[in-house]
């Protein structure tokens, strides 16, 4: 009851902020949301109509509501199936910026976390942060041994603020699942859980440092893509120090042109690197807005901020590659088959009808000029039509879809007449040949055989132990087990006919044990 009252008041306070920005439409998904919206309009000061698109209005309201709501907005930007394509697109540009906290507090946190006098760690430290976001802020500094670094410091009391807001999000999600059966397939509680897991990872900067380190290893031999090095001696739970990168933002086309950078070549590098992240490594940067990518005078791309990362397992990558290639080649039958093979669409649905739905999505998009084709939008529309086919939400694909949209927007800034997916298509085709062709299948079979051989000693050891028990103690069977082996039911009645599967399995198991005893 206390939780209900507390969160009810908090929901009304949130609604009043939404009302001030004329952004109450999300409450339509919440039980009793219309009443809450009505009360908010009555009590909210300065409530007004706005000419901005709904997504822009919602983004501004979420920025005012604070860090957890900004992260919620970024998560909703991946859920076009839940809030619509246009609103999701507007939320994808949500600015994760907050007023900075003082450098004095930052230095205190650094000293406490690293257990060293500040002057022993840094010779210089910029008082003004270069960036201040919902989780942390970043200061440029110089170490005592002369290296230029960027120091990320967690906001004080951020854990408490997030915990309070996450309780509200869970409460709303639970109400939605309890009272809105049609929305259960969208997994609102799992969406909140994914947000909570992501935020917990971001609030331990050692995890971000580990992600950056893994990313650096993945691109160690790539001269076109650079990942800064982590300073582990100056990194702890609330502090992360990494090598400072220099260059211009990748969307500053005027500066790139002055530097003599070939933007078409730069786009090809960026598209190739994105492909390598998703398909080769299954580990991708999920926050690739232009403020996190810098280009140096040699055209090398440097990437920073590894707080939000995504992973895609090998099987999902294979399905995704086939799906994308099927759309790009207009092979809608194969696109539909992939969804069924992956288990995304239940087997009781019609393959032909789903193929028709895929065509209805692909043709309007793929009929455009090559430079205007958006695979991210295509996937977003695919997720929107899945309700009638019983397709459950795939969180890992939603995060990837959001990242694709951001990458596509960047590609249009760099080279408006080119399509990054067409640039990546040869890489996708080569990767599929390597992973789906005959050689790949032989390699997979070899790996499976090797795995079985590695497990064989443990299997033999278990069989030997079982045989030892049989030899020393004998084999005692329950009367019902004996009856089942004779083909009788537990009540002594003969079964209707034939040998049951359980009986057959039982005899095979006893035969295997007998062989083990004999071999011993």
Short mmCIF file of C-alpha atoms in Angstrom, two decimals:
data_model
loop_
_atom_site.label_atom_id
_atom_site.label_comp_id
_atom_site.label_asym_id
_atom_site.label_seq_id
_atom_site.Cartn_x
_atom_site.Cartn_y
_atom_site.Cartn_z
CA UNK A 1 0.00 0.00 0.00
CA UNK A 2 2.82 2.42 0.90
CA UNK A 3 4.48 1.72 -2.47
CA UNK A 4 1.16 2.30 -4.25
CA UNK A 5 0.58 5.67 -2.57
CA UNK A 6 4.19 6.81 -3.02
CA UNK A 7 4.33 5.94 -6.70
CA UNK A 8 0.84 7.31 -7.38
CA UNK A 9 1.96 10.74 -6.16
CA UNK A 10 5.19 10.45 -8.14
CA UNK A 11 3.25 9.47 -11.26
CA UNK A 12 1.07 12.56 -10.87
CA UNK A 13 4.16 14.76 -10.41
CA UNK A 14 5.68 13.24 -13.55
CA UNK A 15 2.40 13.83 -15.42
CA UNK A 16 2.41 17.51 -14.42
CA UNK A 17 5.84 17.91 -16.02
CA UNK A 18 4.60 16.13 -19.15
CA UNK A 19 1.58 18.45 -19.18
CA UNK A 20 3.77 21.55 -19.19
CA UNK A 21 5.35 20.30 -22.42
CA UNK A 22 2.06 19.02 -23.90
CA UNK A 23 3.50 15.50 -23.88
CA UNK A 24 0.90 13.48 -21.96
CA UNK A 25 0.29 10.96 -24.75
CA UNK A 26 2.49 8.15 -23.22
CA UNK A 27 0.00 7.93 -20.33
CA UNK A 28 -2.47 6.31 -22.72
CA UNK A 29 -0.49 3.09 -22.15
CA UNK A 30 -0.91 3.27 -18.36
CA UNK A 31 -4.05 2.01 -16.57
CA UNK A 32 -5.96 5.08 -15.37
CA UNK A 33 -3.65 7.23 -17.47
CA UNK A 34 -6.46 9.38 -18.87
CA UNK A 35 -7.55 10.35 -15.35
CA UNK A 36 -3.94 11.12 -14.37
CA UNK A 37 -3.56 13.25 -17.52
CA UNK A 38 -6.78 15.13 -16.71
CA UNK A 39 -5.62 15.90 -13.17
CA UNK A 40 -2.18 16.94 -14.45
CA UNK A 41 -3.71 19.43 -16.88
CA UNK A 42 -5.80 20.93 -14.09
CA UNK A 43 -2.92 21.30 -11.63
CA UNK A 44 0.15 21.88 -13.83
CA UNK A 45 1.22 25.54 -14.01
CA UNK A 46 1.93 26.97 -17.44
CA UNK A 47 0.44 23.96 -19.23
CA UNK A 48 0.38 24.89 -22.89
CA UNK A 49 -0.02 23.60 -26.39
CA UNK A 50 3.08 23.25 -28.55
CA UNK A 51 3.72 23.22 -32.26
CA UNK A 52 6.69 20.86 -31.86
CA UNK A 53 6.30 17.19 -32.92
CA UNK A 54 5.17 14.86 -30.09
CA UNK A 55 8.57 13.17 -29.79
CA UNK A 56 10.38 16.51 -29.42
CA UNK A 57 7.93 17.61 -26.72
CA UNK A 58 8.41 14.33 -24.86
CA UNK A 59 12.20 14.62 -25.14
CA UNK A 60 12.19 18.06 -23.51
CA UNK A 61 9.96 16.84 -20.68
CA UNK A 62 12.22 13.84 -20.02
CA UNK A 63 15.30 16.08 -19.93
CA UNK A 64 13.64 18.15 -17.19
CA UNK A 65 12.58 15.04 -15.22
CA UNK A 66 16.19 13.98 -14.75
CA UNK A 67 18.80 11.27 -15.36
CA UNK A 68 16.65 8.13 -15.11
CA UNK A 69 14.01 9.61 -17.39
CA UNK A 70 16.65 10.58 -19.95
CA UNK A 71 17.83 6.96 -19.96
CA UNK A 72 14.21 5.82 -20.23
CA UNK A 73 13.78 8.06 -23.27
CA UNK A 74 16.91 6.60 -24.87
CA UNK A 75 15.51 3.11 -24.27
CA UNK A 76 12.12 4.07 -25.70
CA UNK A 77 13.93 5.34 -28.80
CA UNK A 78 14.58 1.67 -29.58
CA UNK A 79 10.89 0.76 -29.12
CA UNK A 80 9.20 2.04 -32.27
CA UNK A 81 6.87 -0.95 -31.89
CA UNK A 82 5.66 0.62 -28.62
CA UNK A 83 5.60 4.38 -29.25
CA UNK A 84 5.61 4.66 -33.04
CA UNK A 85 8.29 5.33 -35.61
CA UNK A 86 8.15 9.15 -35.56
CA UNK A 87 8.31 9.49 -31.76
CA UNK A 88 11.14 6.95 -31.58
CA UNK A 89 13.09 8.92 -34.20
CA UNK A 90 12.66 12.16 -32.22
CA UNK A 91 13.74 10.49 -28.97
CA UNK A 92 16.87 9.10 -30.65
CA UNK A 93 18.26 12.65 -30.60
CA UNK A 94 17.51 13.09 -26.88
CA UNK A 95 20.33 15.12 -25.38
CA UNK A 96 21.94 13.46 -22.37
CA UNK A 97 23.17 16.71 -20.83
CA UNK A 98 22.85 17.99 -17.27
CA UNK A 99 24.41 20.90 -15.36
CA UNK A 100 27.90 19.91 -14.13
CA UNK A 101 28.82 19.38 -10.50
CA UNK A 102 31.80 21.26 -9.09
CA UNK A 103 35.40 20.31 -9.84
CA UNK A 104 36.02 20.32 -6.06
CA UNK A 105 33.56 17.43 -5.65
CA UNK A 106 35.08 15.65 -8.67
CA UNK A 107 38.57 15.87 -7.14
CA UNK A 108 37.28 14.56 -3.80
CA UNK A 109 35.66 11.55 -5.50
CA UNK A 110 38.86 10.85 -7.46
CA UNK A 111 41.02 11.02 -4.32
CA UNK A 112 38.69 8.74 -2.35
CA UNK A 113 38.31 6.21 -5.15
CA UNK A 114 41.98 5.95 -6.08
CA UNK A 115 43.27 6.22 -2.49
CA UNK A 116 46.10 8.52 -3.57
CA UNK A 117 46.78 12.23 -3.00
CA UNK A 118 45.38 14.12 -5.98
CA UNK A 119 48.73 15.77 -6.76
CA UNK A 120 50.34 12.34 -7.04
CA UNK A 121 47.83 11.39 -9.76
CA UNK A 122 47.50 14.49 -11.96
CA UNK A 123 49.82 17.37 -12.69
CA UNK A 124 47.04 19.37 -14.37
CA UNK A 125 43.25 19.11 -14.16
CA UNK A 126 40.76 21.27 -16.09
CA UNK A 127 38.23 22.72 -13.64
CA UNK A 128 35.56 23.02 -16.34
CA UNK A 129 34.24 19.64 -17.56
CA UNK A 130 34.26 19.02 -21.29
CA UNK A 131 31.00 17.04 -21.01
CA UNK A 132 28.35 16.59 -18.31
CA UNK A 133 25.78 13.81 -18.79
CA UNK A 134 23.20 12.04 -16.63
CA UNK A 135 25.61 9.46 -15.18
CA UNK A 136 28.98 11.20 -15.12
CA UNK A 137 31.03 14.12 -16.36
CA UNK A 138 34.42 14.27 -18.08
CA UNK A 139 37.45 16.46 -17.36
CA UNK A 140 40.63 16.75 -19.40
CA UNK A 141 43.81 16.31 -17.36
CA UNK A 142 47.54 15.57 -17.55
CA UNK A 143 49.07 12.78 -15.49
CA UNK A 144 52.16 13.26 -13.36
CA UNK A 145 54.17 11.38 -16.00
CA UNK A 146 53.04 13.83 -18.73
CA UNK A 147 50.26 11.92 -20.54
CA UNK A 148 47.14 13.77 -21.69
CA UNK A 149 44.02 11.95 -20.50
CA UNK A 150 40.25 12.27 -20.12
CA UNK A 151 38.90 11.56 -16.62
CA UNK A 152 35.30 10.42 -16.22
CA UNK A 153 33.77 10.91 -12.75
CA UNK A 154 30.44 9.47 -11.59
CA UNK A 155 27.85 11.93 -10.28
CA UNK A 156 27.46 11.94 -6.49
CA UNK A 157 24.24 10.32 -5.15
CA UNK A 158 23.37 9.04 -8.63
CA UNK A 159 22.65 5.51 -7.35
CA UNK A 160 19.96 6.69 -4.93
CA UNK A 161 18.24 8.85 -7.56
CA UNK A 162 18.16 6.03 -10.09
CA UNK A 163 16.93 3.46 -7.55
CA UNK A 164 13.99 5.70 -6.65
CA UNK A 165 12.99 6.27 -10.28
CA UNK A 166 13.49 2.63 -11.27
CA UNK A 167 10.96 1.60 -8.61
CA UNK A 168 8.43 3.90 -10.28
CA UNK A 169 9.19 2.43 -13.73
CA UNK A 170 8.77 -1.14 -12.45
CA UNK A 171 5.48 -0.23 -10.77
CA UNK A 172 4.09 1.24 -14.00
CA UNK A 173 5.32 -1.73 -16.07
CA UNK A 174 3.71 -4.18 -13.63
CA UNK A 175 0.39 -2.31 -13.89
CA UNK A 176 0.57 -2.40 -17.69
CA UNK A 177 1.25 -6.14 -17.80
CA UNK A 178 -1.49 -6.82 -15.25
CA UNK A 179 -4.22 -4.79 -16.92
CA UNK A 180 -3.24 -4.63 -20.61
CA UNK A 181 -2.93 -8.21 -21.98
CA UNK A 182 -2.43 -6.98 -25.54
CA UNK A 183 0.77 -5.19 -24.47
CA UNK A 184 2.38 -8.15 -22.69
CA UNK A 185 4.16 -9.30 -25.85
CA UNK A 186 6.03 -5.96 -25.76
CA UNK A 187 7.56 -7.08 -22.44
CA UNK A 188 7.37 -3.80 -20.48
CA UNK A 189 8.89 -5.34 -17.33
CA UNK A 190 11.76 -6.82 -19.35
CA UNK A 191 12.29 -3.42 -20.98
CA UNK A 192 12.64 -1.79 -17.56
CA UNK A 193 14.94 -4.64 -16.47
CA UNK A 194 17.14 -4.06 -19.53
CA UNK A 195 17.28 -0.35 -18.66
CA UNK A 196 18.19 -1.16 -15.05
CA UNK A 197 20.94 -3.59 -16.10
CA UNK A 198 22.36 -1.06 -18.55
CA UNK A 199 22.38 1.71 -15.94
CA UNK A 200 24.01 -0.53 -13.31
CA UNK A 201 26.80 -1.29 -15.77
CA UNK A 202 27.21 2.42 -16.53
CA UNK A 203 27.41 3.25 -12.82
CA UNK A 204 30.45 1.02 -12.36
CA UNK A 205 33.07 2.66 -14.54
CA UNK A 206 35.30 -0.41 -14.31
CA UNK A 207 32.79 -2.18 -16.58
CA UNK A 208 32.99 0.66 -19.11
CA UNK A 209 36.78 0.49 -18.94
CA UNK A 210 36.60 -3.26 -19.62
CA UNK A 211 34.32 -2.66 -22.61
CA UNK A 212 36.75 -0.10 -24.01
CA UNK A 213 39.64 -2.52 -23.49
CA UNK A 214 37.79 -5.33 -25.31
CA UNK A 215 36.88 -2.95 -28.13
CA UNK A 216 40.51 -1.86 -28.41
CA UNK A 217 41.61 -5.49 -28.71
CA UNK A 218 39.03 -6.09 -31.47
CA UNK A 219 40.40 -3.20 -33.57
CA UNK A 220 44.06 -3.45 -32.61
CA UNK A 221 45.14 -4.27 -36.17
CA UNK A 222 42.83 -1.78 -37.89
CA UNK A 223 44.75 1.38 -38.93
CA UNK A 224 41.53 3.26 -39.80
CA UNK A 225 39.78 2.92 -36.42
CA UNK A 226 41.31 3.89 -33.07
CA UNK A 227 40.18 3.10 -29.53
CA UNK A 228 41.93 5.03 -26.71
CA UNK A 229 43.85 3.11 -24.08
CA UNK A 230 42.59 2.75 -20.50
CA UNK A 231 44.77 3.94 -17.61
CA UNK A 232 43.92 1.15 -15.17
CA UNK A 233 46.02 2.65 -12.36
CA UNK A 234 43.71 5.69 -12.37
CA UNK A 235 40.46 3.76 -12.82
CA UNK A 236 38.05 2.58 -10.10
CA UNK A 237 34.31 2.08 -9.56
CA UNK A 238 33.48 5.81 -9.77
CA UNK A 239 36.45 7.04 -11.82
CA UNK A 240 37.75 6.07 -15.26
CA UNK A 241 40.83 7.50 -16.94
CA UNK A 242 41.62 6.95 -20.60
CA UNK A 243 43.93 8.34 -23.23
CA UNK A 244 42.74 11.65 -24.65
CA UNK A 245 41.94 11.59 -28.36
CA UNK A 246 42.21 14.63 -30.60
CA UNK A 247 40.44 15.50 -33.81
CA UNK A 248 37.24 17.06 -35.10
CA UNK A 249 33.74 15.70 -34.66
CA UNK A 250 32.81 13.42 -37.50
CA UNK A 251 29.76 15.54 -38.38
CA UNK A 252 31.81 18.76 -38.76
CA UNK A 253 31.91 18.53 -42.56
CA UNK A 254 33.38 22.02 -43.01
CA UNK A 255 36.39 21.12 -40.83
CA UNK A 256 36.76 17.77 -42.59
CA UNK A 257 36.82 19.51 -45.96
CA UNK A 258 39.43 22.01 -44.73
CA UNK A 259 41.57 19.07 -43.57
CA UNK A 260 41.32 17.52 -47.03
CA UNK A 261 39.48 14.43 -45.75
CA UNK A 262 37.68 12.39 -48.43
CA UNK A 263 34.22 12.07 -46.87
CA UNK A 264 33.19 9.24 -49.17
CA UNK A 265 36.27 7.27 -48.10
CA UNK A 266 35.55 8.17 -44.46
CA UNK A 267 32.01 6.81 -44.77
CA UNK A 268 33.34 3.56 -46.24
CA UNK A 269 35.69 3.21 -43.24
CA UNK A 270 32.89 3.92 -40.76
CA UNK A 271 30.50 1.49 -42.50
CA UNK A 272 33.17 -1.22 -42.54
CA UNK A 273 33.96 -0.69 -38.86
CA UNK A 274 30.26 -0.87 -37.95
CA UNK A 275 29.93 -4.10 -39.91
CA UNK A 276 32.96 -5.57 -38.11
CA UNK A 277 31.48 -4.66 -34.73
CA UNK A 278 28.13 -6.31 -35.40
CA UNK A 279 28.98 -9.34 -37.55
CA UNK A 280 32.62 -10.19 -36.87
CA UNK A 281 32.68 -9.45 -33.13
CA UNK A 282 29.03 -9.47 -32.03
CA UNK A 283 29.97 -6.55 -29.76
CA UNK A 284 28.95 -3.08 -30.89
CA UNK A 285 29.00 0.50 -29.66
CA UNK A 286 25.34 1.36 -29.04
CA UNK A 287 25.78 5.12 -28.59
CA UNK A 288 27.38 6.15 -31.88
CA UNK A 289 26.18 9.75 -32.03
CA UNK A 290 28.57 12.23 -33.67
CA UNK A 291 29.82 13.55 -30.33
CA UNK A 292 31.50 10.19 -29.69
CA UNK A 293 33.41 9.97 -33.00
CA UNK A 294 36.41 12.09 -33.92
CA UNK A 295 38.54 12.25 -37.06
CA UNK A 296 42.23 13.15 -37.00
CA UNK A 297 44.24 14.79 -39.77
CA UNK A 298 45.07 11.39 -41.29
CA UNK A 299 41.42 10.42 -41.62
CA UNK A 300 41.55 7.93 -38.76
CA UNK A 301 38.32 7.61 -36.75
CA UNK A 302 38.57 7.56 -32.93
CA UNK A 303 35.69 6.37 -30.77
CA UNK A 304 34.98 7.30 -27.14
CA UNK A 305 32.32 6.68 -24.42
CA UNK A 306 31.75 2.94 -23.99
CA UNK A 307 28.98 3.12 -21.39
CA UNK A 308 26.27 1.70 -23.67
CA UNK A 309 27.30 -1.43 -25.55
CA UNK A 310 25.36 -4.19 -27.28
CA UNK A 311 26.02 -7.87 -27.88
CA UNK A 312 24.64 -10.19 -30.56
CA UNK A 313 25.31 -13.94 -30.40
CA UNK A 314 26.59 -15.90 -33.40
CA UNK A 315 23.26 -17.45 -34.36
CA UNK A 316 21.45 -14.11 -34.22
CA UNK A 317 24.17 -12.58 -36.41
CA UNK A 318 23.62 -15.31 -39.00
CA UNK A 319 19.86 -14.73 -38.99
CA UNK A 320 20.35 -10.96 -39.14
CA UNK A 321 22.74 -11.17 -42.08
CA UNK A 322 20.32 -13.37 -44.02
CA UNK A 323 17.42 -11.09 -43.14
CA UNK A 324 19.18 -7.93 -44.30
CA UNK A 325 20.49 -9.56 -47.46
CA UNK A 326 17.01 -10.92 -48.17
CA UNK A 327 15.52 -7.44 -47.95
CA UNK A 328 18.28 -5.85 -50.04
CA UNK A 329 17.80 -8.49 -52.77
CA UNK A 330 13.97 -8.45 -52.39
CA UNK A 331 13.91 -12.14 -51.48
CA UNK A 332 10.94 -11.81 -49.13
CA UNK A 333 10.34 -15.54 -48.97
CA UNK A 334 13.79 -16.00 -47.44
CA UNK A 335 13.21 -13.08 -45.06
CA UNK A 336 10.05 -14.79 -43.81
CA UNK A 337 11.79 -18.16 -43.51
CA UNK A 338 14.56 -16.64 -41.40
CA UNK A 339 12.03 -15.27 -38.91
CA UNK A 340 10.44 -18.70 -38.56
CA UNK A 341 13.78 -20.51 -38.30
CA UNK A 342 14.96 -18.10 -35.61
CA UNK A 343 11.76 -18.65 -33.64
CA UNK A 344 10.88 -14.94 -33.80
CA UNK A 345 7.50 -15.81 -35.36
CA UNK A 346 5.57 -18.81 -33.93
CA UNK A 347 5.24 -21.89 -36.14
CA UNK A 348 1.43 -21.73 -36.05
CA UNK A 349 1.51 -18.54 -38.16
CA UNK A 350 1.29 -18.52 -41.96
CA UNK A 351 4.66 -18.26 -43.70
CA UNK A 352 2.96 -16.94 -46.86
CA UNK A 353 1.09 -14.22 -44.98
CA UNK A 354 4.23 -13.13 -43.17
CA UNK A 355 6.10 -13.05 -46.49
CA UNK A 356 3.37 -10.76 -47.83
CA UNK A 357 3.76 -8.50 -44.78
CA UNK A 358 7.53 -8.32 -45.35
CA UNK A 359 6.94 -7.29 -48.95
CA UNK A 360 4.54 -4.56 -47.83
CA UNK A 361 7.37 -3.12 -45.71
CA UNK A 362 10.26 -3.63 -48.09
CA UNK A 363 8.85 -2.42 -51.38
CA UNK A 364 8.03 1.20 -50.38
CA UNK A 365 11.45 1.60 -48.76
CA UNK A 366 13.58 -0.27 -51.29
CA UNK A 367 11.80 1.48 -54.15
CA UNK A 368 13.51 4.74 -53.20
CA UNK A 369 16.81 6.05 -54.45
CA UNK A 370 19.70 4.05 -53.05
CA UNK A 371 20.91 6.94 -50.89
CA UNK A 372 17.47 7.24 -49.26
CA UNK A 373 17.12 3.58 -48.23
CA UNK A 374 17.08 3.19 -44.43
CA UNK A 375 17.56 -0.34 -43.13
CA UNK A 376 17.04 0.96 -39.60
CA UNK A 377 13.59 2.31 -40.53
CA UNK A 378 12.86 -0.93 -42.35
CA UNK A 379 13.56 -2.98 -39.22
CA UNK A 380 11.54 -0.52 -37.14
CA UNK A 381 8.49 -1.00 -39.36
CA UNK A 382 9.02 -4.75 -39.30
CA UNK A 383 8.79 -4.71 -35.49
CA UNK A 384 5.62 -2.60 -35.69
CA UNK A 385 3.64 -5.10 -37.79
CA UNK A 386 4.57 -8.14 -35.73
CA UNK A 387 1.67 -7.97 -33.25
CA UNK A 388 -0.72 -9.77 -35.60
CA UNK A 389 1.85 -12.55 -36.06
CA UNK A 390 2.54 -13.06 -32.35
CA UNK A 391 6.20 -12.04 -32.67
CA UNK A 392 7.78 -11.25 -29.31
CA UNK A 393 10.09 -8.31 -28.79
CA UNK A 394 13.80 -9.00 -29.38
CA UNK A 395 15.66 -6.51 -27.13
CA UNK A 396 19.08 -7.10 -28.71
CA UNK A 397 17.69 -6.32 -32.18
CA UNK A 398 15.88 -3.21 -30.94
CA UNK A 399 19.12 -1.76 -29.58
CA UNK A 400 20.87 -2.61 -32.84
CA UNK A 401 18.05 -1.04 -34.86
CA UNK A 402 18.39 2.22 -32.91
CA UNK A 403 22.14 2.20 -33.51
CA UNK A 404 21.56 1.62 -37.23
CA UNK A 405 19.31 4.67 -37.45
CA UNK A 406 21.93 6.86 -35.75
CA UNK A 407 24.65 5.49 -38.07
CA UNK A 408 22.47 6.12 -41.14
CA UNK A 409 21.86 9.70 -40.07
CA UNK A 410 25.59 10.19 -39.77
CA UNK A 411 26.21 8.62 -43.19
CA UNK A 412 23.84 11.12 -44.81
CA UNK A 413 25.76 14.00 -43.23
CA UNK A 414 29.08 12.67 -44.53
CA UNK A 415 28.02 11.66 -48.03
CA UNK A 416 24.32 12.25 -48.86
CA UNK A 417 24.46 10.39 -52.19
CA UNK A 418 25.82 7.12 -50.83
CA UNK A 419 24.24 4.32 -48.80
CA UNK A 420 26.32 2.76 -46.03
CA UNK A 421 24.55 -0.62 -46.35
CA UNK A 422 25.40 -0.87 -50.02
CA UNK A 423 29.01 -0.15 -49.05
CA UNK A 424 28.79 -2.95 -46.47
CA UNK A 425 26.98 -5.41 -48.74
CA UNK A 426 30.15 -7.12 -50.11
CA UNK A 427 31.38 -7.54 -46.53
CA UNK A 428 28.06 -9.10 -45.49
CA UNK A 429 28.08 -11.47 -48.48
CA UNK A 430 31.69 -12.53 -47.81
CA UNK A 431 30.93 -13.03 -44.12
CA UNK A 432 27.89 -15.17 -44.95
CA UNK A 433 29.91 -17.32 -47.34
CA UNK A 434 32.51 -17.85 -44.63
CA UNK A 435 29.91 -18.67 -41.97
CA UNK A 436 27.16 -20.43 -43.95
CA UNK A 437 29.06 -22.12 -46.77
CA UNK A 438 30.20 -25.78 -46.94
CA UNK A 439 33.59 -25.03 -45.38
CA UNK A 440 31.92 -23.28 -42.46
CA UNK A 441 29.63 -26.26 -41.86
CA UNK A 442 32.60 -28.66 -41.90
CA UNK A 443 34.44 -26.39 -39.47
CA UNK A 444 31.37 -26.26 -37.18
CA UNK A 445 31.04 -30.05 -37.26
CA UNK A 446 34.75 -30.38 -36.42
CA UNK A 447 34.38 -28.00 -33.47
CA UNK A 448 31.36 -29.94 -32.19
CA UNK A 449 33.26 -33.23 -32.52
CA UNK A 450 36.18 -31.71 -30.63
CA UNK A 451 33.82 -30.50 -27.91
CA UNK A 452 32.38 -34.02 -27.60
CA UNK A 453 35.87 -35.51 -27.36
CA UNK A 454 36.78 -33.05 -24.62
CA UNK A 455 33.69 -34.12 -22.67
CA UNK A 456 34.32 -37.84 -23.23
CA UNK A 457 36.70 -38.34 -20.24
CA UNK A 458 34.06 -36.88 -17.90
CA UNK A 459 31.37 -39.13 -19.43
CA UNK A 460 33.57 -42.21 -19.01
CA UNK A 461 34.41 -41.20 -15.45
CA UNK A 462 30.70 -40.84 -14.64
CA UNK A 463 29.98 -44.24 -16.24
CA UNK A 464 32.79 -45.83 -14.21
CA UNK A 465 31.41 -44.37 -11.00
CA UNK A 466 27.94 -45.65 -11.87
CA UNK A 467 29.29 -49.10 -12.67
CA UNK A 468 31.17 -49.15 -9.36
CA UNK A 469 27.94 -48.46 -7.49
CA UNK A 470 26.19 -51.26 -9.45
CA UNK A 471 29.00 -53.77 -8.77
CA UNK A 472 29.31 -53.05 -5.08
CA UNK A 473 25.70 -52.43 -4.12
CA UNK A 474 23.66 -54.02 -6.85
CA UNK A 475 20.85 -52.39 -8.81
CA UNK A 476 17.58 -51.91 -6.92
CA UNK A 477 14.49 -50.86 -8.84
CA UNK A 478 11.23 -49.51 -7.51
CA UNK A 479 8.23 -51.88 -8.07
CA UNK A 480 6.55 -49.27 -10.32
CA UNK A 481 9.75 -49.05 -12.40
CA UNK A 482 9.74 -52.84 -12.80
CA UNK A 483 6.08 -52.69 -13.82
CA UNK A 484 6.82 -49.97 -16.36
CA UNK A 485 9.67 -52.04 -17.82
CA UNK A 486 7.24 -54.92 -18.25
CA UNK A 487 4.90 -52.62 -20.11
CA UNK A 488 2.33 -52.38 -17.31
CA UNK A 489 0.76 -49.31 -15.78
CA UNK A 490 1.34 -48.38 -12.16
CA UNK A 491 -2.01 -49.87 -11.11
CA UNK A 492 -1.12 -53.29 -12.49
CA UNK A 493 -3.18 -52.87 -15.68
CA UNK A 494 -1.61 -53.66 -19.02
CA UNK A 495 -0.96 -50.59 -21.19
CA UNK A 496 -3.06 -50.17 -24.27
CA UNK A 497 -0.38 -51.50 -26.60
CA UNK A 498 3.18 -50.98 -27.83
CA UNK A 499 6.28 -50.10 -25.89
CA UNK A 500 6.28 -46.67 -24.31
CA UNK A 501 9.04 -44.21 -24.99
CA UNK A 502 9.87 -44.11 -21.27
CA UNK A 503 10.24 -47.91 -21.21
CA UNK A 504 12.56 -47.83 -24.21
CA UNK A 505 14.72 -45.10 -22.67
CA UNK A 506 14.89 -47.06 -19.42
CA UNK A 507 16.08 -50.24 -21.13
CA UNK A 508 18.70 -48.29 -23.13
CA UNK A 509 20.01 -46.71 -19.93
CA UNK A 510 20.28 -50.08 -18.17
CA UNK A 511 22.01 -51.59 -21.19
CA UNK A 512 24.54 -48.75 -21.17
CA UNK A 513 25.23 -49.33 -17.49
CA UNK A 514 25.61 -53.06 -18.09
CA UNK A 515 28.20 -52.37 -20.82
CA UNK A 516 30.07 -50.06 -18.44
CA UNK A 517 30.11 -52.79 -15.77
CA UNK A 518 31.36 -55.35 -18.29
CA UNK A 519 34.12 -53.04 -19.59
CA UNK A 520 35.30 -52.44 -16.08
#
